[in-house]
Tab-separated table of C-alpha atoms in Angstrom:
chain	number	residue	atom	x	y	z
A	20	UNK	CA	-110.648	-96.677	128.195
A	21	UNK	CA	-113.679	-98.503	126.651
A	22	UNK	CA	-114.475	-97.847	123.029
A	23	UNK	CA	-117.170	-95.364	122.060
A	24	UNK	CA	-119.292	-95.275	118.933
A	25	UNK	CA	-121.029	-92.550	116.947
A	26	UNK	CA	-123.046	-92.559	113.724
A	27	UNK	CA	-122.731	-89.651	111.295
A	28	UNK	CA	-123.108	-88.926	107.584
A	29	UNK	CA	-120.373	-87.719	105.251
A	30	UNK	CA	-121.941	-84.903	103.301
A	31	UNK	CA	-118.775	-84.451	101.227
A	32	UNK	CA	-119.339	-87.879	99.647
A	33	UNK	CA	-122.832	-87.389	98.254
A	34	UNK	CA	-123.760	-89.288	95.104
A	35	UNK	CA	-125.577	-87.803	92.095
A	36	UNK	CA	-128.886	-88.223	93.945
A	37	UNK	CA	-127.650	-86.168	96.893
A	38	UNK	CA	-127.501	-89.232	99.163
A	39	UNK	CA	-124.654	-89.378	101.681
A	40	UNK	CA	-123.095	-92.487	103.256
A	41	UNK	CA	-123.742	-93.253	106.927
A	42	UNK	CA	-120.539	-94.060	108.835
A	43	UNK	CA	-119.869	-95.506	112.272
A	44	UNK	CA	-116.974	-93.799	114.037
A	45	UNK	CA	-115.114	-96.095	116.426
A	46	UNK	CA	-112.955	-94.402	119.063
A	47	UNK	CA	-110.659	-96.365	121.365
A	48	UNK	CA	-107.585	-95.129	123.242
A	49	UNK	CA	-107.834	-91.818	121.365
A	50	UNK	CA	-107.539	-93.588	118.010
A	51	UNK	CA	-110.370	-93.538	115.501
A	52	UNK	CA	-111.498	-95.818	112.720
A	53	UNK	CA	-114.463	-95.394	110.365
A	54	UNK	CA	-116.801	-98.077	109.058
A	55	UNK	CA	-119.067	-97.491	106.052
A	56	UNK	CA	-122.468	-99.013	106.869
A	57	UNK	CA	-123.492	-99.235	103.213
A	58	UNK	CA	-126.511	-97.031	103.962
A	59	UNK	CA	-127.088	-93.780	102.054
A	60	UNK	CA	-129.644	-91.061	102.791
A	61	UNK	CA	-130.113	-87.382	102.075
A	62	UNK	CA	-128.908	-85.039	104.853
A	63	UNK	CA	-132.460	-83.732	105.446
A	64	UNK	CA	-133.452	-87.193	106.724
A	65	UNK	CA	-130.585	-87.498	109.229
A	66	UNK	CA	-131.098	-86.630	112.898
A	67	UNK	CA	-127.522	-85.976	114.044
A	68	UNK	CA	-128.525	-85.421	117.700
A	69	UNK	CA	-130.091	-88.857	118.042
A	70	UNK	CA	-127.948	-90.525	115.350
A	71	UNK	CA	-131.025	-91.885	113.645
A	72	UNK	CA	-133.022	-91.513	110.436
A	73	UNK	CA	-136.024	-89.217	110.749
A	74	UNK	CA	-139.537	-90.609	110.540
A	75	UNK	CA	-140.116	-88.622	107.341
A	76	UNK	CA	-137.971	-91.154	105.435
A	77	UNK	CA	-140.053	-93.891	103.770
A	78	UNK	CA	-137.966	-96.744	105.239
A	79	UNK	CA	-136.786	-95.072	108.461
A	80	UNK	CA	-137.826	-97.974	110.686
A	81	UNK	CA	-135.898	-100.579	108.678
A	82	UNK	CA	-132.758	-98.416	108.462
A	83	UNK	CA	-132.784	-97.577	112.170
A	84	UNK	CA	-133.200	-101.237	113.044
A	85	UNK	CA	-130.199	-102.070	110.843
A	86	UNK	CA	-128.144	-99.357	112.560
A	87	UNK	CA	-129.088	-100.731	115.970
A	88	UNK	CA	-128.067	-104.250	114.928
A	89	UNK	CA	-124.704	-103.019	113.663
A	90	UNK	CA	-124.108	-100.978	116.827
A	91	UNK	CA	-124.889	-104.019	118.971
A	92	UNK	CA	-122.386	-106.046	116.927
A	93	UNK	CA	-119.743	-103.365	117.397
A	94	UNK	CA	-120.326	-103.211	121.153
A	95	UNK	CA	-120.214	-106.998	121.407
A	96	UNK	CA	-116.954	-107.070	119.418
A	97	UNK	CA	-115.478	-104.447	121.758
A	98	UNK	CA	-116.556	-106.424	124.823
A	99	UNK	CA	-114.983	-109.650	123.580
A	100	UNK	CA	-111.783	-107.913	122.532
A	101	UNK	CA	-111.581	-106.181	125.903
A	102	UNK	CA	-111.790	-109.536	127.630
A	103	UNK	CA	-108.983	-110.764	125.368
A	104	UNK	CA	-107.054	-107.551	126.115
A	105	UNK	CA	-106.964	-106.794	122.387
A	106	UNK	CA	-109.454	-103.945	122.267
A	107	UNK	CA	-108.621	-101.251	119.710
A	108	UNK	CA	-110.496	-99.240	117.109
A	109	UNK	CA	-108.821	-101.208	114.313
A	110	UNK	CA	-109.612	-104.614	115.865
A	111	UNK	CA	-113.262	-103.674	116.416
A	112	UNK	CA	-113.588	-102.565	112.811
A	113	UNK	CA	-112.053	-105.832	111.601
A	114	UNK	CA	-114.602	-107.805	113.642
A	115	UNK	CA	-117.439	-105.746	112.150
A	116	UNK	CA	-116.156	-106.267	108.595
A	117	UNK	CA	-115.979	-109.996	109.299
A	118	UNK	CA	-119.565	-109.921	110.486
A	119	UNK	CA	-120.560	-108.108	107.290
A	120	UNK	CA	-120.050	-111.374	105.425
A	121	UNK	CA	-123.509	-112.148	106.717
A	122	UNK	CA	-124.761	-109.289	104.501
A	123	UNK	CA	-126.364	-110.407	101.238
A	124	UNK	CA	-125.029	-107.402	99.318
A	125	UNK	CA	-121.458	-108.102	100.418
A	126	UNK	CA	-121.637	-111.570	98.885
A	127	UNK	CA	-123.495	-110.170	95.858
A	128	UNK	CA	-120.602	-107.788	95.208
A	129	UNK	CA	-118.167	-110.695	95.335
A	130	UNK	CA	-120.422	-112.675	92.988
A	131	UNK	CA	-120.376	-109.843	90.444
A	132	UNK	CA	-116.578	-109.748	90.535
A	133	UNK	CA	-116.506	-113.490	89.869
A	134	UNK	CA	-118.853	-113.169	86.883
A	135	UNK	CA	-116.682	-110.392	85.511
A	136	UNK	CA	-113.521	-112.444	86.023
A	137	UNK	CA	-115.122	-115.384	84.196
A	138	UNK	CA	-116.055	-113.042	81.316
A	139	UNK	CA	-119.788	-113.709	81.798
A	140	UNK	CA	-120.495	-110.138	80.776
A	141	UNK	CA	-124.187	-110.390	79.938
A	142	UNK	CA	-124.992	-112.356	83.107
A	143	UNK	CA	-122.950	-109.790	85.031
A	144	UNK	CA	-125.007	-106.958	83.564
A	145	UNK	CA	-128.293	-108.752	84.270
A	146	UNK	CA	-127.303	-109.690	87.840
A	147	UNK	CA	-126.094	-106.170	88.593
A	148	UNK	CA	-129.504	-104.810	87.566
A	149	UNK	CA	-131.235	-107.388	89.787
A	150	UNK	CA	-129.101	-106.451	92.798
A	151	UNK	CA	-129.886	-102.780	92.230
A	152	UNK	CA	-133.587	-103.626	92.102
A	153	UNK	CA	-133.373	-105.627	95.341
A	154	UNK	CA	-131.559	-102.732	97.062
A	155	UNK	CA	-134.391	-100.433	95.988
A	156	UNK	CA	-136.958	-102.830	97.438
A	157	UNK	CA	-134.974	-103.309	100.654
A	158	UNK	CA	-134.391	-99.573	101.146
A	159	UNK	CA	-130.609	-99.912	101.559
A	160	UNK	CA	-127.708	-102.307	101.093
A	161	UNK	CA	-127.782	-103.728	104.596
A	162	UNK	CA	-129.596	-107.053	104.321
A	163	UNK	CA	-128.621	-109.890	106.647
A	164	UNK	CA	-129.073	-113.452	105.417
A	165	UNK	CA	-131.158	-114.128	108.520
A	166	UNK	CA	-133.725	-111.649	107.168
A	167	UNK	CA	-134.120	-113.487	103.865
A	168	UNK	CA	-136.883	-116.033	104.134
A	169	UNK	CA	-139.703	-117.224	101.886
A	170	UNK	CA	-141.934	-114.359	102.987
A	171	UNK	CA	-139.265	-111.765	102.149
A	172	UNK	CA	-138.646	-113.242	98.695
A	173	UNK	CA	-142.380	-113.508	98.010
A	174	UNK	CA	-142.814	-109.825	98.884
A	175	UNK	CA	-139.889	-108.921	96.606
A	176	UNK	CA	-141.464	-110.889	93.771
A	177	UNK	CA	-144.866	-109.262	94.335
A	178	UNK	CA	-143.220	-105.811	94.479
A	179	UNK	CA	-141.543	-106.325	91.100
A	180	UNK	CA	-144.876	-107.260	89.573
A	181	UNK	CA	-147.044	-104.596	91.237
A	182	UNK	CA	-144.677	-101.637	91.685
A	183	UNK	CA	-142.156	-102.095	88.864
A	184	UNK	CA	-144.617	-103.560	86.367
A	185	UNK	CA	-142.142	-106.305	85.416
A	186	UNK	CA	-143.267	-109.186	83.230
A	187	UNK	CA	-143.199	-112.759	84.472
A	188	UNK	CA	-140.143	-113.628	82.371
A	189	UNK	CA	-138.192	-110.684	83.809
A	190	UNK	CA	-139.176	-111.538	87.381
A	191	UNK	CA	-138.111	-115.142	86.902
A	192	UNK	CA	-134.687	-114.011	85.666
A	193	UNK	CA	-134.318	-111.664	88.645
A	194	UNK	CA	-135.301	-114.369	91.120
A	195	UNK	CA	-132.852	-116.804	89.516
A	196	UNK	CA	-130.080	-114.209	89.964
A	197	UNK	CA	-130.929	-113.984	93.670
A	198	UNK	CA	-131.144	-117.786	93.895
A	199	UNK	CA	-127.592	-118.147	92.538
A	200	UNK	CA	-126.229	-115.829	95.231
A	201	UNK	CA	-128.184	-117.593	97.990
A	202	UNK	CA	-126.953	-120.950	96.704
A	203	UNK	CA	-123.414	-119.659	97.094
A	204	UNK	CA	-124.270	-118.484	100.625
A	205	UNK	CA	-125.489	-121.975	101.448
A	206	UNK	CA	-122.249	-123.504	100.168
A	207	UNK	CA	-120.372	-121.071	102.453
A	208	UNK	CA	-122.594	-122.107	105.398
A	209	UNK	CA	-123.966	-118.568	105.732
A	210	UNK	CA	-127.480	-119.998	105.444
A	211	UNK	CA	-128.705	-123.534	106.082
A	212	UNK	CA	-132.254	-123.560	104.694
A	213	UNK	CA	-133.312	-122.787	101.139
A	214	UNK	CA	-135.527	-119.660	101.462
A	215	UNK	CA	-136.981	-120.340	98.005
A	216	UNK	CA	-138.606	-123.547	99.222
A	217	UNK	CA	-142.033	-121.957	99.853
A	218	UNK	CA	-141.890	-119.195	97.239
A	219	UNK	CA	-144.573	-119.584	94.595
A	220	UNK	CA	-143.028	-118.759	91.186
A	221	UNK	CA	-144.689	-115.964	89.271
A	222	UNK	CA	-146.819	-117.086	86.344
A	223	UNK	CA	-144.849	-117.309	83.131
A	224	UNK	CA	-146.068	-114.906	80.453
A	225	UNK	CA	-147.414	-116.323	77.245
A	226	UNK	CA	-144.521	-115.915	74.819
A	227	UNK	CA	-145.006	-112.978	72.507
A	228	UNK	CA	-144.845	-113.702	68.814
A	229	UNK	CA	-141.490	-112.628	67.443
A	230	UNK	CA	-141.578	-109.607	65.148
A	231	UNK	CA	-140.567	-110.686	61.671
A	232	UNK	CA	-140.257	-108.603	58.528
A	233	UNK	CA	-140.935	-109.880	55.042
A	234	UNK	CA	-138.318	-109.737	52.290
A	235	UNK	CA	-140.323	-106.890	50.713
A	236	UNK	CA	-140.089	-104.903	53.961
A	237	UNK	CA	-136.357	-105.572	54.259
A	238	UNK	CA	-135.872	-104.383	50.683
A	239	UNK	CA	-138.009	-101.289	51.374
A	240	UNK	CA	-135.572	-100.372	54.148
A	241	UNK	CA	-132.663	-101.128	51.831
A	242	UNK	CA	-133.938	-98.698	49.175
A	243	UNK	CA	-134.179	-95.713	51.538
A	244	UNK	CA	-131.822	-92.777	50.950
A	245	UNK	CA	-130.187	-92.358	54.352
A	246	UNK	CA	-127.162	-90.637	55.850
A	247	UNK	CA	-125.036	-90.780	58.970
A	248	UNK	CA	-126.187	-92.971	61.862
A	249	UNK	CA	-129.348	-94.089	60.060
A	250	UNK	CA	-127.271	-95.161	57.048
A	251	UNK	CA	-124.975	-97.376	59.129
A	252	UNK	CA	-127.787	-98.800	61.280
A	253	UNK	CA	-129.827	-99.758	58.202
A	254	UNK	CA	-126.848	-101.315	56.434
A	255	UNK	CA	-125.836	-103.400	59.439
A	256	UNK	CA	-129.418	-104.575	60.000
A	257	UNK	CA	-129.983	-105.593	56.368
A	258	UNK	CA	-126.528	-107.203	56.136
A	259	UNK	CA	-127.323	-109.247	59.242
A	260	UNK	CA	-130.467	-110.499	57.507
A	261	UNK	CA	-128.484	-111.517	54.406
A	262	UNK	CA	-125.883	-113.240	56.635
A	263	UNK	CA	-128.320	-115.584	58.394
A	264	UNK	CA	-129.196	-113.227	61.228
A	265	UNK	CA	-125.772	-112.489	62.726
A	266	UNK	CA	-126.206	-110.898	66.183
A	267	UNK	CA	-125.333	-107.260	66.806
A	268	UNK	CA	-122.237	-107.962	68.914
A	269	UNK	CA	-120.748	-110.162	66.219
A	270	UNK	CA	-121.580	-107.627	63.504
A	271	UNK	CA	-119.984	-104.802	65.504
A	272	UNK	CA	-116.735	-106.748	65.985
A	273	UNK	CA	-116.609	-108.039	62.408
A	274	UNK	CA	-113.344	-107.162	60.639
A	275	UNK	CA	-112.341	-107.196	56.999
A	276	UNK	CA	-110.157	-110.263	57.504
A	277	UNK	CA	-113.363	-112.147	58.403
A	278	UNK	CA	-114.952	-111.715	54.953
A	279	UNK	CA	-112.285	-112.867	52.563
A	280	UNK	CA	-112.828	-115.331	49.702
A	281	UNK	CA	-116.595	-114.952	49.483
A	282	UNK	CA	-117.086	-116.383	52.957
A	283	UNK	CA	-117.707	-114.871	56.388
A	284	UNK	CA	-115.651	-116.653	59.057
A	285	UNK	CA	-115.896	-115.700	62.723
A	286	UNK	CA	-116.453	-116.988	66.262
A	287	UNK	CA	-119.830	-116.247	67.795
A	288	UNK	CA	-119.555	-114.021	70.839
A	289	UNK	CA	-122.440	-115.803	72.572
A	290	UNK	CA	-121.248	-119.408	72.246
A	291	UNK	CA	-117.656	-119.036	70.909
A	292	UNK	CA	-118.543	-121.489	68.119
A	293	UNK	CA	-116.743	-121.138	64.811
A	294	UNK	CA	-119.012	-120.052	61.937
A	295	UNK	CA	-118.635	-120.056	58.153
A	296	UNK	CA	-121.279	-118.352	56.002
A	297	UNK	CA	-121.314	-118.040	52.221
A	298	UNK	CA	-121.646	-114.344	51.330
A	299	UNK	CA	-124.591	-113.852	48.982
A	300	UNK	CA	-124.592	-111.227	46.238
A	301	UNK	CA	-126.996	-109.109	48.314
A	302	UNK	CA	-124.637	-109.177	51.300
A	303	UNK	CA	-121.612	-108.413	49.127
A	304	UNK	CA	-123.338	-105.316	47.702
A	305	UNK	CA	-123.603	-103.862	51.216
A	306	UNK	CA	-120.016	-104.761	52.103
A	307	UNK	CA	-118.869	-103.006	48.933
A	308	UNK	CA	-120.266	-99.737	50.324
A	309	UNK	CA	-117.623	-99.888	53.060
A	310	UNK	CA	-114.723	-101.558	51.277
A	311	UNK	CA	-111.926	-99.137	50.407
A	312	UNK	CA	-108.272	-99.428	51.380
A	313	UNK	CA	-109.248	-100.869	54.745
A	314	UNK	CA	-106.713	-103.010	56.561
A	315	UNK	CA	-107.576	-106.609	57.506
A	316	UNK	CA	-107.723	-105.820	61.245
A	317	UNK	CA	-110.055	-102.834	60.881
A	318	UNK	CA	-113.705	-103.080	61.891
A	319	UNK	CA	-116.183	-103.012	59.000
A	320	UNK	CA	-118.734	-100.878	60.847
A	321	UNK	CA	-117.877	-97.718	62.808
A	322	UNK	CA	-119.302	-98.643	66.219
A	323	UNK	CA	-116.035	-99.750	67.835
A	324	UNK	CA	-113.605	-97.753	65.732
A	325	UNK	CA	-113.262	-94.960	68.313
A	326	UNK	CA	-111.972	-97.338	70.976
A	327	UNK	CA	-108.259	-97.011	71.647
A	328	UNK	CA	-105.940	-99.978	71.182
A	329	UNK	CA	-105.815	-100.362	74.962
A	330	UNK	CA	-109.621	-100.325	75.250
A	331	UNK	CA	-110.008	-102.917	72.488
A	332	UNK	CA	-107.932	-105.337	74.572
A	333	UNK	CA	-110.277	-104.915	77.550
A	334	UNK	CA	-113.317	-107.236	77.103
A	335	UNK	CA	-115.316	-105.181	79.606
A	336	UNK	CA	-114.926	-101.960	77.662
A	337	UNK	CA	-115.696	-103.669	74.357
A	338	UNK	CA	-118.854	-105.292	75.754
A	339	UNK	CA	-119.971	-102.003	77.304
A	340	UNK	CA	-119.462	-100.177	74.016
A	341	UNK	CA	-121.392	-102.881	72.156
A	342	UNK	CA	-124.256	-102.608	74.648
A	343	UNK	CA	-124.392	-98.813	74.298
A	344	UNK	CA	-124.253	-98.895	70.507
A	345	UNK	CA	-126.857	-101.649	70.300
A	346	UNK	CA	-129.290	-99.412	72.174
A	347	UNK	CA	-128.481	-96.508	69.845
A	348	UNK	CA	-128.938	-98.627	66.734
A	349	UNK	CA	-132.300	-99.898	67.998
A	350	UNK	CA	-133.465	-96.296	68.327
A	351	UNK	CA	-132.279	-95.581	64.785
A	352	UNK	CA	-134.075	-98.658	63.446
A	353	UNK	CA	-137.398	-97.408	64.798
A	354	UNK	CA	-137.000	-94.233	62.712
A	355	UNK	CA	-135.889	-96.218	59.678
A	356	UNK	CA	-138.874	-98.560	59.918
A	357	UNK	CA	-141.217	-95.575	60.091
A	358	UNK	CA	-139.623	-94.082	56.972
A	359	UNK	CA	-140.103	-97.414	55.177
A	360	UNK	CA	-143.770	-97.563	56.169
A	361	UNK	CA	-143.227	-100.484	58.536
A	362	UNK	CA	-145.623	-100.528	61.495
A	363	UNK	CA	-143.918	-103.325	63.446
A	364	UNK	CA	-141.578	-102.470	66.318
A	365	UNK	CA	-138.121	-103.121	64.866
A	366	UNK	CA	-134.985	-103.831	66.877
A	367	UNK	CA	-131.735	-105.310	65.638
A	368	UNK	CA	-132.628	-108.864	66.653
A	369	UNK	CA	-135.610	-108.699	64.292
A	370	UNK	CA	-133.133	-109.305	61.467
A	371	UNK	CA	-132.512	-112.777	62.880
A	372	UNK	CA	-136.215	-113.540	63.295
A	373	UNK	CA	-136.897	-112.263	59.788
A	374	UNK	CA	-134.202	-114.456	58.283
A	375	UNK	CA	-135.679	-117.516	60.020
A	376	UNK	CA	-139.173	-116.683	58.732
A	377	UNK	CA	-137.885	-116.043	55.215
A	378	UNK	CA	-136.035	-119.349	55.038
A	379	UNK	CA	-139.082	-121.172	56.416
A	380	UNK	CA	-141.119	-119.598	53.623
A	381	UNK	CA	-138.498	-120.821	51.141
A	382	UNK	CA	-139.150	-124.371	52.360
A	383	UNK	CA	-135.838	-125.093	54.080
A	384	UNK	CA	-135.743	-128.067	56.465
A	385	UNK	CA	-135.549	-127.463	60.189
A	386	UNK	CA	-132.208	-129.296	60.284
A	387	UNK	CA	-130.674	-126.975	57.698
A	388	UNK	CA	-132.167	-123.917	59.389
A	389	UNK	CA	-130.808	-125.012	62.760
A	390	UNK	CA	-127.349	-125.057	61.203
A	391	UNK	CA	-127.767	-121.648	59.562
A	392	UNK	CA	-128.953	-120.117	62.860
A	393	UNK	CA	-126.010	-121.787	64.632
A	394	UNK	CA	-128.237	-123.370	67.259
A	395	UNK	CA	-126.770	-126.073	69.468
A	396	UNK	CA	-129.760	-128.381	69.074
A	397	UNK	CA	-132.887	-128.953	67.020
A	398	UNK	CA	-134.970	-128.368	70.159
A	399	UNK	CA	-133.639	-124.816	70.353
A	400	UNK	CA	-134.686	-124.251	66.744
A	401	UNK	CA	-138.102	-125.815	67.335
A	402	UNK	CA	-138.748	-123.456	70.249
A	403	UNK	CA	-137.466	-120.509	68.225
A	404	UNK	CA	-139.800	-121.364	65.344
A	405	UNK	CA	-142.832	-122.390	67.370
A	406	UNK	CA	-144.982	-119.865	65.510
A	407	UNK	CA	-143.457	-120.541	62.080
A	408	UNK	CA	-144.774	-123.240	59.760
A	409	UNK	CA	-141.728	-125.181	58.531
A	410	UNK	CA	-141.868	-127.519	55.534
A	411	UNK	CA	-139.116	-129.964	54.644
A	412	UNK	CA	-137.166	-128.848	51.570
A	413	UNK	CA	-133.694	-127.908	50.450
A	414	UNK	CA	-132.240	-124.481	49.778
A	415	UNK	CA	-128.917	-122.813	49.148
A	416	UNK	CA	-127.594	-119.474	50.345
A	417	UNK	CA	-126.633	-118.361	46.849
A	418	UNK	CA	-130.196	-118.034	45.609
A	419	UNK	CA	-131.961	-117.698	48.957
A	420	UNK	CA	-132.990	-114.094	48.317
A	421	UNK	CA	-134.075	-114.392	44.677
């Protein structure tokens, strides 16, 4: 008996937005198999009699077209299998899943797994956000590579600018994320023409001047009487400044064994480069606030201390915790800056900018500063300091803050 097909939604699998997945039920020889289309809608938009999305849904036409395409593929798979005398619900489903490789979001999911496997956590986080944004623009997660052309990408770019209010730098990052996935599709022979060829890149924003605090402002924060979360956030921020602008992730994972003998020794999370920094008297005074009978393998700051031993061995969980705590600390720093009478918008990375400005004011050479900031090249430092007037001179960490 020929296979039959029916679309329906599974209301018992609604997400937190009340959206339910649309499934295709395949019936052949009294056996049934179910294929998740990747489309989600609220039950009020589903016309069960006609197995279609109601016109009241904002993207009903696009979704219904996608459902028709998938149904045609299923029927074609059944026809070919019937001719081969291999028709079954399971075989039809397998053919459909194979065809789904032509879906952009299927390859995107595989790309995310690869980034995660390669421990490219920040690129994974950024790419995941881009894919979510593209799904919002597309209306669902059913996007065939044949639909992606220059016009589609141009409309996506324009939508990010007009509807999402994204800046040029953000849009360029998002488009590069999409480009990487499409490049992979081309290598897999899923597409044969570069759809970016006729896409006009969005205008790059003029770089905003980095927020930098003066030494007086840093010391004003340092003198505040604070408790709890504000106390720890302030201490970590000021310590970062005194330690050449160490990034939040490296500060959060810093352990007592890293600060022995008057020197901070660690590997940068961003580049994995080994770093040695002389601990100034100002930095040591902050460390002394935390030093007690702590063991060498204990974290100095409390942000990762609640993680279990098992979680600490999982890079994903550590990175996620760092990301969450970084956001919390940035919120705390805004309150701290206000208490210190600082009008600038302060985030944790401002400690790094402030250190660079302070050392420039001290007259340090760009070559020495490049080393202190742990940049890979002088060009990186030049770009970083494009709004800072640097004069050639020498300086030492021991008296840098006098």
